[in-house]
Coordinates of C-alpha atoms in Angstrom, one line a residue:
X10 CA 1.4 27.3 -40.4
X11 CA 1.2 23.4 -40.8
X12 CA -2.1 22.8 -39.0
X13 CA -1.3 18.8 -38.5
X14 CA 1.7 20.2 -35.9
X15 CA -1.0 22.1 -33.9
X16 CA -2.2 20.7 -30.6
X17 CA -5.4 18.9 -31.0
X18 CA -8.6 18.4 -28.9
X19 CA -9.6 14.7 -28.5
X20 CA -13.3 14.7 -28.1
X21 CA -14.5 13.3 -24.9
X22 CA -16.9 10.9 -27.1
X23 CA -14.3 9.2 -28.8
X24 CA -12.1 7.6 -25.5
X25 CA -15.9 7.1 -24.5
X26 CA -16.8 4.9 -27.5
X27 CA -13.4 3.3 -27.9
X28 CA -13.7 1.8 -23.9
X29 CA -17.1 0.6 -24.0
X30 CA -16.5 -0.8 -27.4
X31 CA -13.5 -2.6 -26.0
X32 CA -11.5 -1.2 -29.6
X33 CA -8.2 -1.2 -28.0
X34 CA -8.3 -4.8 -27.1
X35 CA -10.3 -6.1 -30.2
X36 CA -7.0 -3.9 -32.0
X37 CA -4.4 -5.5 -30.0
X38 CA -6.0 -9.0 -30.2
X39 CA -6.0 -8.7 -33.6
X40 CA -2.1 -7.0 -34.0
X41 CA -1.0 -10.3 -32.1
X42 CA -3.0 -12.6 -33.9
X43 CA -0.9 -11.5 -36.8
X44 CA 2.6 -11.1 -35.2
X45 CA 1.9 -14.6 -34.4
X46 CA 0.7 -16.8 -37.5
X47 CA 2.5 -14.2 -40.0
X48 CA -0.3 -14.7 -42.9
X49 CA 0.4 -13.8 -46.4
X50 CA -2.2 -12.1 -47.2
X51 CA -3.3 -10.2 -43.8
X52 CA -6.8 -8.8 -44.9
X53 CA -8.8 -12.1 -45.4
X54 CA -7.1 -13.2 -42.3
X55 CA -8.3 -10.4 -40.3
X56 CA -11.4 -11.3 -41.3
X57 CA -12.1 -14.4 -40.5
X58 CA -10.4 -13.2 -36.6
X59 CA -13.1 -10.6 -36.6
X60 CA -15.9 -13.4 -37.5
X61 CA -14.7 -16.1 -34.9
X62 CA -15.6 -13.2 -32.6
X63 CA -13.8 -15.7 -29.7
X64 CA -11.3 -13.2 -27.7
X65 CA -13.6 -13.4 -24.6
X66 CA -13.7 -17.6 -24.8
X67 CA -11.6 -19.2 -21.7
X68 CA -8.8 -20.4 -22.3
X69 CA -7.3 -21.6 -18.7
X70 CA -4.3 -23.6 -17.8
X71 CA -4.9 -25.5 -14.2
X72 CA -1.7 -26.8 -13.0
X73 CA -1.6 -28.6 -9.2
X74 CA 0.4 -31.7 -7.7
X75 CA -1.3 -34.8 -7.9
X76 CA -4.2 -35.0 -5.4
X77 CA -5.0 -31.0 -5.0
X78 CA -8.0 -31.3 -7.1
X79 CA -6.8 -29.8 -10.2
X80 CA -9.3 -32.1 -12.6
X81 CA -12.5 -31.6 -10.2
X82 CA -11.7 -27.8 -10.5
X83 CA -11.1 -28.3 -14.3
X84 CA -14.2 -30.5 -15.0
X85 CA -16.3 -28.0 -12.7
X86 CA -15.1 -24.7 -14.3
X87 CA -15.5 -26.8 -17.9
X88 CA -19.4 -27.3 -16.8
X89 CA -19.6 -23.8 -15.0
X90 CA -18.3 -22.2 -18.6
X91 CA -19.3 -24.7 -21.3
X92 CA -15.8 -24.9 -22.4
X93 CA -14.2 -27.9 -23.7
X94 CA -11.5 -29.6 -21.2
X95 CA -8.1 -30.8 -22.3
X96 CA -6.6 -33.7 -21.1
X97 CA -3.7 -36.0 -22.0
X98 CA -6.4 -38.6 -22.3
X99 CA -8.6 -36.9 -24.3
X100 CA -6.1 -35.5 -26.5
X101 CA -5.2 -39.1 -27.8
X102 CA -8.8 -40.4 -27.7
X103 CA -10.0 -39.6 -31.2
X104 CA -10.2 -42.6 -33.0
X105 CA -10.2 -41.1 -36.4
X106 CA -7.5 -38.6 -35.9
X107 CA -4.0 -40.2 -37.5
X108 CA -1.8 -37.9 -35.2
X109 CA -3.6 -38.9 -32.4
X110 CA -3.1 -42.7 -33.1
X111 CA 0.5 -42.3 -33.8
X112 CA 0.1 -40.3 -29.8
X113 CA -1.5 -43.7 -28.8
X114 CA 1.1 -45.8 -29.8
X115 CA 4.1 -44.1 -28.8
X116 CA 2.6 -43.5 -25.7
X117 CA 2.0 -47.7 -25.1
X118 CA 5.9 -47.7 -26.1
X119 CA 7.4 -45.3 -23.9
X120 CA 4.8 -44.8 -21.5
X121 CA 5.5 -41.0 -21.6
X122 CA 4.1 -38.4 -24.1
X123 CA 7.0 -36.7 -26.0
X124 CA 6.3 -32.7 -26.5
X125 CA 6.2 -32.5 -30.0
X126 CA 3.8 -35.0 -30.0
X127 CA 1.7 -33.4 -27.3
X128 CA 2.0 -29.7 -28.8
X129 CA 0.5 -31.1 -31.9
X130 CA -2.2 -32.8 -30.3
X131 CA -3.1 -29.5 -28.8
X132 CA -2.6 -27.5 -32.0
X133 CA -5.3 -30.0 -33.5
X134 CA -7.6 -30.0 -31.3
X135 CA -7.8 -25.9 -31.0
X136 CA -8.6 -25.8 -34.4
X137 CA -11.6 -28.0 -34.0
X138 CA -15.0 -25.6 -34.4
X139 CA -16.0 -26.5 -30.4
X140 CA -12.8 -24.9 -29.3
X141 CA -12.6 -21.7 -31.5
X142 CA -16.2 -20.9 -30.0
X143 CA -16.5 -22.3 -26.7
X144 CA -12.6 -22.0 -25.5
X145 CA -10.5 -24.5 -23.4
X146 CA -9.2 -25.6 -20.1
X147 CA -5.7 -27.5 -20.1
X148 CA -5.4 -30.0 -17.2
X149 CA -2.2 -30.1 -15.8
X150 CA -0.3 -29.2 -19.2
X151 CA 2.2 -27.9 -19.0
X152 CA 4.2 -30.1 -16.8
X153 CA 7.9 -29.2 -18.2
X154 CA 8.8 -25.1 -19.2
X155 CA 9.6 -27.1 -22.6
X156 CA 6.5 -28.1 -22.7
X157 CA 5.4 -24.4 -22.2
X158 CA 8.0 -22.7 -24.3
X159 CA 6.7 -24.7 -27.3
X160 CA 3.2 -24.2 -26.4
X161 CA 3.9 -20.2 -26.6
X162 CA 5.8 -20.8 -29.7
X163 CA 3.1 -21.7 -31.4
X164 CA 1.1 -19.2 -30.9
X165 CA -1.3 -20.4 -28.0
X166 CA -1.8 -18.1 -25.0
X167 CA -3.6 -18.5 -22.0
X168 CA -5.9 -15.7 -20.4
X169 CA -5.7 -17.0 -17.0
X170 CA -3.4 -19.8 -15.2
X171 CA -4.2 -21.3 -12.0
X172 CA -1.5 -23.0 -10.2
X173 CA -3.1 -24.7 -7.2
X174 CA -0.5 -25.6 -3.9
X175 CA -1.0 -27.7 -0.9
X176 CA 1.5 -28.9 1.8
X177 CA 2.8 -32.3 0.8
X178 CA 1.9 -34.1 3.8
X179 CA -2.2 -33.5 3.2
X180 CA -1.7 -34.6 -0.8
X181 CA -0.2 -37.9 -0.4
X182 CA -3.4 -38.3 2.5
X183 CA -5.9 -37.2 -0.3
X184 CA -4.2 -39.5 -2.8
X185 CA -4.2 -42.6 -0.5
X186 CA -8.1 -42.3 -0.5
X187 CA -8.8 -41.4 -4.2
X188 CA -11.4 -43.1 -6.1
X189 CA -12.4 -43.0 -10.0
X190 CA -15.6 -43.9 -11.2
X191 CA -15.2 -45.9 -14.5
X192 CA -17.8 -44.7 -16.4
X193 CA -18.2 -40.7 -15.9
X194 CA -14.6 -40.4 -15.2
X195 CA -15.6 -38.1 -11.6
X196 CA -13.3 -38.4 -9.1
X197 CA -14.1 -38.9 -5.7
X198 CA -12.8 -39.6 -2.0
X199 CA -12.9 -42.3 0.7
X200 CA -13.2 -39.7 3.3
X201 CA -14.0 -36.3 2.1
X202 CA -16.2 -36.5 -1.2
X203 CA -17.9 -39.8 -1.2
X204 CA -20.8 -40.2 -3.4
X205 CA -24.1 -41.1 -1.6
X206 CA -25.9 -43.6 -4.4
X207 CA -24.6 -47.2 -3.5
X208 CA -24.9 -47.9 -7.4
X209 CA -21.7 -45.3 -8.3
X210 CA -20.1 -46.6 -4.9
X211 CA -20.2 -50.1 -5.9
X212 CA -18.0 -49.1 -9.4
X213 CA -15.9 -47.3 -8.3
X214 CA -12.5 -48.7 -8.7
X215 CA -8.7 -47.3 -6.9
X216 CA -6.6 -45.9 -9.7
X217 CA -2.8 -47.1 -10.6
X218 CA -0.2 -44.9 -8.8
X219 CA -1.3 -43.5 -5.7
X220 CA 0.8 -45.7 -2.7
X221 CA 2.7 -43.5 -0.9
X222 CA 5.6 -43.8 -2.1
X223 CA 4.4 -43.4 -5.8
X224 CA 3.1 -40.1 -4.7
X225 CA 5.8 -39.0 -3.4
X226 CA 8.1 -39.6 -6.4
X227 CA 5.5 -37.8 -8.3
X228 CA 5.7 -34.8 -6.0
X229 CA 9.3 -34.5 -6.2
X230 CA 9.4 -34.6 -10.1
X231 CA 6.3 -32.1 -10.0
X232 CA 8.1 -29.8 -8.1
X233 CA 11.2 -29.8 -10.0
X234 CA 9.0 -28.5 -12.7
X235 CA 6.7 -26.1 -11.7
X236 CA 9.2 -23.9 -10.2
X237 CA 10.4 -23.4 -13.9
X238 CA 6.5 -22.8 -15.5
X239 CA 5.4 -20.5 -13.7
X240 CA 7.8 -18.0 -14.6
X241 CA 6.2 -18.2 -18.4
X242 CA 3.1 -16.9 -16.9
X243 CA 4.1 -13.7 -15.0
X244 CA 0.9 -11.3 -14.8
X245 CA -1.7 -14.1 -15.7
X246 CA -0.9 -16.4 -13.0
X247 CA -3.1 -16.8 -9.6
X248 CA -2.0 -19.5 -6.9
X249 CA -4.9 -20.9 -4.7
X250 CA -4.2 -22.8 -1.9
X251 CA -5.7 -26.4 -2.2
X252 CA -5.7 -27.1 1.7
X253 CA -9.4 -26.0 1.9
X254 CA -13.0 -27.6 1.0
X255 CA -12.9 -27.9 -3.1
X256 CA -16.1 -25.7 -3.2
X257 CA -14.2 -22.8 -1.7
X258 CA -11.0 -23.4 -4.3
X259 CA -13.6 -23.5 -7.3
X260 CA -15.2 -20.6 -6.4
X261 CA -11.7 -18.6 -6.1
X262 CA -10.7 -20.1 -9.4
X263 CA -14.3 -19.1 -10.7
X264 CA -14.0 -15.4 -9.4
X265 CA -10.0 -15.4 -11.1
X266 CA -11.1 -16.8 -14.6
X267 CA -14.2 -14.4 -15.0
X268 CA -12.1 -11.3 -14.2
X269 CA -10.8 -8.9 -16.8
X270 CA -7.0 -8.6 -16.9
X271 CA -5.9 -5.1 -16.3
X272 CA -5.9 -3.4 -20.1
X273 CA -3.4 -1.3 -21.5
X274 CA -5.8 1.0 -23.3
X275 CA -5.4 4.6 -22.6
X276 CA -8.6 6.0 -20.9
X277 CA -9.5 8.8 -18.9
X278 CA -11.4 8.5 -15.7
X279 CA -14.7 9.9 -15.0
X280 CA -15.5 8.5 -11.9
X281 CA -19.0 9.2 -10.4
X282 CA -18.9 8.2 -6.2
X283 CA -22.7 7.9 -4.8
X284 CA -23.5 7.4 -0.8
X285 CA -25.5 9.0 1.9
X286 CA -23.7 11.8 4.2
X287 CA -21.2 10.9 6.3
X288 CA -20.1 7.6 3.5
X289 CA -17.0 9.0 3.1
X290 CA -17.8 10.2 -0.6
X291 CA -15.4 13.5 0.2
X292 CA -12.1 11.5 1.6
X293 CA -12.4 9.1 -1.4
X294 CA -12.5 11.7 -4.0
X295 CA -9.6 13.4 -2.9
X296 CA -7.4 10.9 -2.3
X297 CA -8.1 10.2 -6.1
X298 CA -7.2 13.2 -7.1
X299 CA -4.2 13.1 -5.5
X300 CA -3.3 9.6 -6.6
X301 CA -4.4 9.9 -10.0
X302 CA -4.8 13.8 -10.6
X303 CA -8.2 13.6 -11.0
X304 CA -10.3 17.3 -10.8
X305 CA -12.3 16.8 -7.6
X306 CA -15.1 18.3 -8.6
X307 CA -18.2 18.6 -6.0
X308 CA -21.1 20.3 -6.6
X309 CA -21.9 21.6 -3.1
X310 CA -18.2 23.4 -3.1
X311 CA -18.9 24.6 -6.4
X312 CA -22.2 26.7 -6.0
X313 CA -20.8 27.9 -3.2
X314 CA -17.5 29.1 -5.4
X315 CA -19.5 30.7 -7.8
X316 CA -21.4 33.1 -4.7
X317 CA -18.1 33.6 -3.7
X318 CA -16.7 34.7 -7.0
X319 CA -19.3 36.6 -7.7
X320 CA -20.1 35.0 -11.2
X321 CA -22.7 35.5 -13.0
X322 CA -24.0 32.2 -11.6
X323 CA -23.0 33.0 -7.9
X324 CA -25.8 36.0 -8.8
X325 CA -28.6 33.1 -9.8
X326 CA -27.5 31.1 -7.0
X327 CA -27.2 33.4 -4.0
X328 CA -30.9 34.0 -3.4
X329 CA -31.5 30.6 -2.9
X330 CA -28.6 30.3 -0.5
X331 CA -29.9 33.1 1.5
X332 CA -33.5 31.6 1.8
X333 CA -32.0 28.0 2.5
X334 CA -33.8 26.7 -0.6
X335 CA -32.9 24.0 -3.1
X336 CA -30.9 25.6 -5.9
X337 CA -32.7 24.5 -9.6
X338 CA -31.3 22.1 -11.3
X339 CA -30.9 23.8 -14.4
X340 CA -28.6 26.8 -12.6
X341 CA -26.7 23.5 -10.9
X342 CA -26.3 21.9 -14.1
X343 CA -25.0 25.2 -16.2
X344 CA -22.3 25.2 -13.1
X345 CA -21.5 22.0 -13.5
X346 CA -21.3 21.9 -17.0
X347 CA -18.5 24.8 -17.1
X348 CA -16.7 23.0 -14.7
X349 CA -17.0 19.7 -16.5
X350 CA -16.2 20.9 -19.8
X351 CA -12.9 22.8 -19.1
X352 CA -9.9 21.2 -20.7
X353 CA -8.4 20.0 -17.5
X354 CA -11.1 17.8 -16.7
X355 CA -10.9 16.7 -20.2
X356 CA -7.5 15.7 -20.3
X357 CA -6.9 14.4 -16.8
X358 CA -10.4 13.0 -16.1
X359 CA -13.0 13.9 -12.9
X360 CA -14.2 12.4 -9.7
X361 CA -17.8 14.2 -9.2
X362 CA -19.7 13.9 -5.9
X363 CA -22.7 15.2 -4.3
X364 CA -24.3 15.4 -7.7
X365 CA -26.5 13.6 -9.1
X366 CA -28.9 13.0 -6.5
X367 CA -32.0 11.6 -8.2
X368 CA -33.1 10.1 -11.5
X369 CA -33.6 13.4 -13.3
X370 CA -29.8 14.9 -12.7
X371 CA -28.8 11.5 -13.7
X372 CA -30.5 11.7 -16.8
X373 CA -29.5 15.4 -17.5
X374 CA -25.6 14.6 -16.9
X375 CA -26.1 11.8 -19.3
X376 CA -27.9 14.3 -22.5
X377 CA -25.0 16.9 -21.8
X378 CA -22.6 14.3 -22.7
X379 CA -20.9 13.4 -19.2
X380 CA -21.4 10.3 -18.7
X381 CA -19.1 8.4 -15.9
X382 CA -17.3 5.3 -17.2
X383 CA -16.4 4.6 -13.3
X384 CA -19.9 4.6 -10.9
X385 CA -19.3 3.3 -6.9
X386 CA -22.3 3.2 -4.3
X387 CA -20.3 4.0 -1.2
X388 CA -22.6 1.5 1.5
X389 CA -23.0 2.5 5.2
X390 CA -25.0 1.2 7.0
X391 CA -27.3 4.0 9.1
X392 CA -25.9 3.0 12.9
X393 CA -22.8 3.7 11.3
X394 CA -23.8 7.1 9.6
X395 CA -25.1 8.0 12.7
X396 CA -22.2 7.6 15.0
X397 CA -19.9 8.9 12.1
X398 CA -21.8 12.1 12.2
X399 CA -23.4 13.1 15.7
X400 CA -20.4 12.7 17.0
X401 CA -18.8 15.7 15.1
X402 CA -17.6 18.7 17.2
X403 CA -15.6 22.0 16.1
X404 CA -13.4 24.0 18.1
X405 CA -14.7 27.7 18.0
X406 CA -11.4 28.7 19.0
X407 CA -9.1 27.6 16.5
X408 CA -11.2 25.7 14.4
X409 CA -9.7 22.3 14.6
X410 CA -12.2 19.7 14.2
X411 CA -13.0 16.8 16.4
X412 CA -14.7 13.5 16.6
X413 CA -15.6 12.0 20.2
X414 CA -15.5 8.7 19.2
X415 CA -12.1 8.7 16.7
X416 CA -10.6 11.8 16.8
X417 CA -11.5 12.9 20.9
X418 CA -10.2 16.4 21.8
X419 CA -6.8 16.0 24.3
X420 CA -7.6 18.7 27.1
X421 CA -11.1 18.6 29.1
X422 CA -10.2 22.2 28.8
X423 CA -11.0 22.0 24.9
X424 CA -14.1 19.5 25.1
X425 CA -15.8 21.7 26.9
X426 CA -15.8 24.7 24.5
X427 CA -16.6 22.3 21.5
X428 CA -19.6 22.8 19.4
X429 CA -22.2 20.8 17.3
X430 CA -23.1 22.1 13.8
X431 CA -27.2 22.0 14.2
X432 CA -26.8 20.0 10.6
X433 CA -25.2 17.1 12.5
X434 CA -28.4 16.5 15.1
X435 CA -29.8 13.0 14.9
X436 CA -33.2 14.2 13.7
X437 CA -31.7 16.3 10.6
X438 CA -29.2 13.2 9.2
X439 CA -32.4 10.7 9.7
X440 CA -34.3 13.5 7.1
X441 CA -31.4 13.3 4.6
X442 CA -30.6 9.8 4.6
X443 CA -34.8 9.7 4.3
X444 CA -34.4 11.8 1.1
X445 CA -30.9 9.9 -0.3
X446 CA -32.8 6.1 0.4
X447 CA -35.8 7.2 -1.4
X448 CA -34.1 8.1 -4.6
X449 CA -31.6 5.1 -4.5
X450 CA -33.0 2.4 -6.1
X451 CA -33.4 4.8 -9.3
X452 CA -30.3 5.8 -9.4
X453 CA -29.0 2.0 -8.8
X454 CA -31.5 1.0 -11.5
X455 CA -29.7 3.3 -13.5
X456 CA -26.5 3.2 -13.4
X457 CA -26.7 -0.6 -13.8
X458 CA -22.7 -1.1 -14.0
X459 CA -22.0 0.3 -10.8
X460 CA -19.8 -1.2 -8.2
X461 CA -21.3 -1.7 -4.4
X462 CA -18.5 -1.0 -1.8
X463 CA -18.9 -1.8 1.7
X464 CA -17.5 1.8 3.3
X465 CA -18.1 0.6 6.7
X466 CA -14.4 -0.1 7.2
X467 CA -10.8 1.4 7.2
X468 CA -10.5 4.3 4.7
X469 CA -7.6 3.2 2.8
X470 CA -9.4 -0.3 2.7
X471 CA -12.6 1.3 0.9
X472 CA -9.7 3.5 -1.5
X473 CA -8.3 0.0 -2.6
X474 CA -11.6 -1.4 -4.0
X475 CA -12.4 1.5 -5.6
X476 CA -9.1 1.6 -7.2
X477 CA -9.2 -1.9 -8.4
X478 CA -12.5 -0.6 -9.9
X479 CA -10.9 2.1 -11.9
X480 CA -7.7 0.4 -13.2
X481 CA -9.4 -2.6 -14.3
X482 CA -11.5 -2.9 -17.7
X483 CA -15.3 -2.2 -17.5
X484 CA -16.7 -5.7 -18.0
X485 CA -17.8 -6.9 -21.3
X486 CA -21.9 -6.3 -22.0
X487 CA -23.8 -8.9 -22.1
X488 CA -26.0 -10.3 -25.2

């Protein structure tokens, strides 16, 4: 038998290493790297990728119509970052760059840039040290899909593009009252950013271009174009809408550039869903499993699996059942750990709930080697958990269950037979979510990566969150 043709167990340490490590990305970085620049001899080139150690820099486009803020947003998001911003100005500025005074001068000529000119500019300027460790933000380039095209060409990709919009009618408004200070090169606004120092007001000059019918023209021609960029930047594009206080657009543009895009790494799920009773931790977990085909796996509904069976375990486990006691941890753990450890949870992943519940199961998942790589505090707030629960009935006839609030039984006929499981008083859910608060803040402290979701709202609302959580990347550790 050729053993390399047999299947082969991947152990769950390795996927486990490989995400947190981000290998996958640092791999694929690196493969396009070299598709890209083709170097002759790969190995030192490799190297010096590796030591650069810049695939997390920014490196934004911001493209808008004139007036919707796109340099504010640049400047701010170049400040917020301590990136370096790119602008035609800029580009040319260096005095003691040759390329860039040959840029000068053909730009006094023609009064236009051409786009070789300007995709050399750029080439030079990423290459300076500033740029390789700090990243960039381009300011309205590109403003042609040549200008784009060649950009790609050359090797330099974007993470993230912002393309901000505005109805036409409010831009040529905004641009009539535009105002540049001289000296800092801040922009500001008759009407809705004016400064308050009477020293920057008194220098502050009206730029060239901005009548109305200058504007205009200038949409027009900006329009033409952007209809054809965009479509270069398919799944790393956001559009923000400019028609709203610049505060609100730079903090969606903050929230979009500090985002991981979605990773093509393969990785298995092990998702770990915290909240008190009545959160909602059961309905999320299944509709994972169905979604995804993760194993549902809770630890309530597997003690009392193993009583049923009749396992060895169910032996350990029904004495305490009987007596209404607390099972030990350790019998809870060996459960767990055969569930955990079978080679369907392996291979397709696990959503665990109802376990851990304080700082030592935590800790005791963790030194058996099943750590989550997904973690999600399901929030409630206790009014909520309350009505969600009290308010629970069963039908001793047929066993349909009921809720007076959301789910009321049809027939007075039917109400009145309904009973209350003596778990579901007010008194007993106030003693467990007395228990569940008091060993929260461990557990949050640690599992420091979790995600908080607000789960007092529509199901299927809380299932999107948590999804977004478990498609996207985990985010990068910081130094």
């Amino acid at each position: 038998m050729d053993a390399t043709t047999a299947p082969h167990h991947i152990p769950p340490e390795m996927p486990q290493y490989g995400e947190e490590r981000h290998v996958f990305e640092l791999m694929q970085n690196m493969l396009e790297q070299l598709l890209i620049y083709q170097p002759k001899d790969p190995i030192p080139f490799m190297i010096t990728h590796l030591q650069q150690d810049n695939d997390n820099v920014p490196k934004i486009v911001i493209l808008g119509p004139p007036a919707s803020g796109k340099t504010t947003i640049a400047m701010w998001l170049c400040k917020h970052l301590s990136s370096n911003l790119l602008t035609m100005d800029n580009l040319m500025a260096p005095k003691f760059s040759s390329l860039a005074a040959v840029a000068r001068e053909h730009y006094q000529k023609m009064k236009k840039m051409s786009n070789t000119l300007l995709v050399r500019l750029i080439q030079e300027r990423l290459r300076e040290e500033d740029c390789i460790r700090r990243g960039w933000i381009l300011d309205g380039i590109p403003a042609t899909r040549e200008q784009a095209l060649m950009i790609q060409t050359i090797g330099i990709t974007p993470r993230h593009v912002i393309a901000l919009s505005a109805p036409d009618t409010v831009l040529i408004e905004r641009n009539l009252g535009k105002r540049i200070d001289p000296q800092t090169g801040e922009i500001y606004h008759t009407t809705f950013d004016w400064p308050p120092e009477s020293e920057i007001q008194n220098r502050l000059v009206v730029p060239g271009g901005i009548s109305e019918l200058e504007t205009a023209q200038k949409l027009l021609e900006y329009h033409r174009n952007i209809i054809r960029i965009l479509p270069a930047y398919p799944k790393i594009l956001k559009v923000i809408n400019a028609d709203q206080p610049c505060v609100d657009v730079f903090y969606q543009a903050l929230t979009y550039v500090q985002t991981n895009h979605r990773s093509n790494a393969p990785f298995t799920p092990r998702v770990l869903l915290f909240g008190p009773m009545g959160s909602g931790k059961s309905l999320q977990a299944a509709l994972l499993a169905q979604k995804y085909g993760l194993v549902n796996v809770h630890c309530g509904q597997l003690l009392k699996e193993a009583v049923a069976g009749e396992s060895k375990f169910g032996e350990l486990i029904q004495p305490y059942f009987q007596k209404e006691m607390a099972v030990p941890d350790t019998i809870i753990m060996k459960v767990l750990s055969q569930r955990l450890s079978q080679q369907d949870c392996i291979e397709r992943g696990w959503v665990l709930h109802g376990f851990p519940k304080d700082l030592d199961q935590a800790q005791m998942l963790n030194s058996l080697g099943y750590q989550p790589n997904r973690v999600f505090f399901l929030n409630v707030p206790f009014d909520s958990v309350i009505e969600r629960l009290t308010l629970r009935r069963l039908d001793p006839v047929t066993g349909e269950r009921y809720h007076l609030m959301y789910k009321p039984p049809p027939t007075l006929e039917i109400q009145a037979r309904l009973l209350q499981n003596p778990k579901d008083t007010e008194e007993q859910i106030k003693l467990k979510l007395d228990l569940f608060y008091r060993n929260f803040l461990e557990l949050e402290e640690f599992y420091r990566q979790a995600t908080t979701v607000n789960a007092d709202q529509d199901p299927y609302t809380v299932f999107e969150y948590i999804e977004s959580g478990i498609i996207n990347p985990l985010p990068k550790k910081v130094p």
